[in-house]
Amino acid sequence: HIASAAAGCAYCQAHTAHIAEHNGASAEKLAALWEFETSDLFSPAERAALDLALAAGSVPNQATDAHFDALREHFSEDEIVEIVAVIALFGFLNRWNDTLATTLEDSPLAFAEAHLAPKGWVGDKHKD
């Protein structure tokens, strides 16, 4: 979600937040995503991963050695590769869905309007 927000893709933001909620993330935690650096809802490992997602999802890419040093405190090299793979996959999906203005399906759209819009999410180009 953070990588998609950094890239500006409302479609992928809606989907990633919706699936996170579906998989057990609390609405409170999702609402606090942009406070991940200071919120007690996030573990140090989550903070390190979200910090990299924000930096690597930005254009130009802002990932540094410090991001990877922080990740190594919590994750194995294989896990770090998996984290980067997800960020890279969403780099493609962000560009694809945002460029084509892919129409959001009903469920993620409803979720985004209820939970993300109050924090500034705008998905107008992804509505029918």
Coordinates of C-alpha atoms in Angstrom, one line a residue:
H1 CA 0.0 0.0 0.0
I2 CA 2.8 2.4 0.9
A3 CA 4.7 1.7 -2.3
S4 CA 1.5 2.3 -4.3
A5 CA 0.7 5.5 -2.5
A6 CA 4.3 6.7 -3.2
A7 CA 3.7 6.0 -6.9
G8 CA 0.3 7.6 -6.8
C9 CA -1.8 4.6 -7.9
A10 CA -5.2 4.9 -6.3
Y11 CA -6.3 1.6 -7.8
C12 CA -3.5 -0.4 -6.2
Q13 CA -3.9 1.5 -2.9
A14 CA -7.5 0.4 -2.8
H15 CA -6.7 -3.2 -3.5
T16 CA -3.7 -3.5 -1.1
A17 CA -5.6 -1.8 1.8
H18 CA -8.7 -3.9 1.2
I19 CA -6.8 -7.2 1.0
A20 CA -4.8 -6.3 4.2
E21 CA -8.1 -5.7 6.0
H22 CA -9.4 -9.0 4.6
N23 CA -6.3 -10.8 5.9
G24 CA -6.7 -9.4 9.4
A25 CA -5.1 -6.0 9.5
S26 CA -7.2 -3.7 11.7
A27 CA -8.9 -0.6 10.4
E28 CA -7.0 1.3 13.1
K29 CA -3.7 0.1 11.7
L30 CA -4.6 0.8 8.1
A31 CA -5.7 4.3 9.1
A32 CA -2.4 4.8 10.8
L33 CA -0.2 3.7 7.8
W34 CA 1.2 7.2 7.2
E35 CA 2.2 7.4 10.8
F36 CA 4.0 4.1 10.6
E37 CA 7.3 5.7 11.7
T38 CA 5.9 6.8 15.1
S39 CA 2.7 4.7 15.7
D40 CA 2.9 2.0 18.4
L41 CA 0.7 -0.1 16.1
F42 CA 3.8 -0.9 14.0
S43 CA 6.7 -3.1 15.0
P44 CA 10.3 -2.1 14.2
A45 CA 10.3 -4.8 11.5
E46 CA 7.2 -3.4 9.9
R47 CA 8.6 0.2 10.1
A48 CA 11.8 -0.9 8.3
A49 CA 9.8 -2.7 5.5
L50 CA 7.3 0.2 5.1
D51 CA 10.2 2.8 5.0
L52 CA 11.8 0.8 2.2
A53 CA 8.4 0.6 0.4
L54 CA 8.0 4.3 0.6
A55 CA 11.5 5.0 -0.7
A56 CA 11.5 2.3 -3.4
G57 CA 8.0 3.2 -4.5
S58 CA 9.0 6.8 -5.1
V59 CA 10.2 8.1 -8.4
P60 CA 13.1 8.5 -8.5
N61 CA 13.8 5.5 -6.3
Q62 CA 15.1 6.7 -2.9
A63 CA 16.2 3.4 -1.4
T64 CA 19.6 3.6 0.3
D65 CA 22.0 1.3 2.1
A66 CA 20.5 2.5 5.4
H67 CA 17.1 1.0 4.4
F68 CA 18.8 -2.4 3.9
D69 CA 20.8 -2.1 7.1
A70 CA 17.5 -1.6 8.9
L71 CA 15.9 -4.5 7.2
R72 CA 18.8 -6.8 8.1
E73 CA 18.0 -6.2 11.8
H74 CA 14.7 -8.0 11.3
F75 CA 14.7 -10.1 8.1
S76 CA 16.9 -12.7 6.4
E77 CA 18.4 -11.9 2.9
D78 CA 15.8 -14.2 1.3
E79 CA 13.0 -12.3 3.1
I80 CA 14.5 -9.0 2.0
V81 CA 14.5 -10.2 -1.6
E82 CA 10.9 -11.1 -1.3
I83 CA 10.0 -7.7 0.1
V84 CA 11.8 -6.0 -2.8
A85 CA 10.1 -8.4 -5.2
V86 CA 6.7 -7.3 -4.0
I87 CA 7.6 -3.6 -4.2
A88 CA 9.0 -4.2 -7.8
L89 CA 5.8 -6.1 -8.8
F90 CA 3.7 -3.2 -7.6
G91 CA 5.9 -0.8 -9.5
F92 CA 4.6 -2.5 -12.6
L93 CA 1.0 -2.8 -11.4
N94 CA 1.0 0.9 -10.3
R95 CA 2.1 2.0 -13.7
W96 CA -0.3 -0.3 -15.5
N97 CA -3.4 0.4 -13.5
D98 CA -2.8 4.1 -13.2
T99 CA -2.0 4.6 -16.9
L100 CA -5.0 2.6 -18.1
A101 CA -7.3 4.0 -15.4
T102 CA -8.4 0.5 -14.6
T103 CA -11.9 0.5 -13.1
L104 CA -12.0 -0.5 -9.5
E105 CA -14.2 -3.4 -8.6
D106 CA -17.1 -2.8 -6.2
S107 CA -15.6 -4.2 -3.0
P108 CA -12.2 -2.5 -3.0
L109 CA -13.8 0.7 -4.2
A110 CA -16.3 0.7 -1.3
F111 CA -13.5 -0.1 1.2
A112 CA -11.3 2.7 -0.2
E113 CA -14.2 5.2 -0.1
A114 CA -15.0 4.3 3.5
H115 CA -11.4 3.9 4.9
L116 CA -8.9 5.6 2.6
A117 CA -10.9 8.7 1.4
P118 CA -10.9 10.3 4.8
K119 CA -7.1 10.3 4.7
G120 CA -7.0 11.9 1.3
W121 CA -7.4 8.9 -1.2
V122 CA -9.0 10.0 -4.4
G123 CA -9.9 7.3 -7.0
D124 CA -12.0 9.2 -9.4
K125 CA -10.2 8.0 -12.6
H126 CA -10.8 4.4 -11.4
K127 CA -14.6 4.6 -11.1
D128 CA -17.1 3.7 -13.8

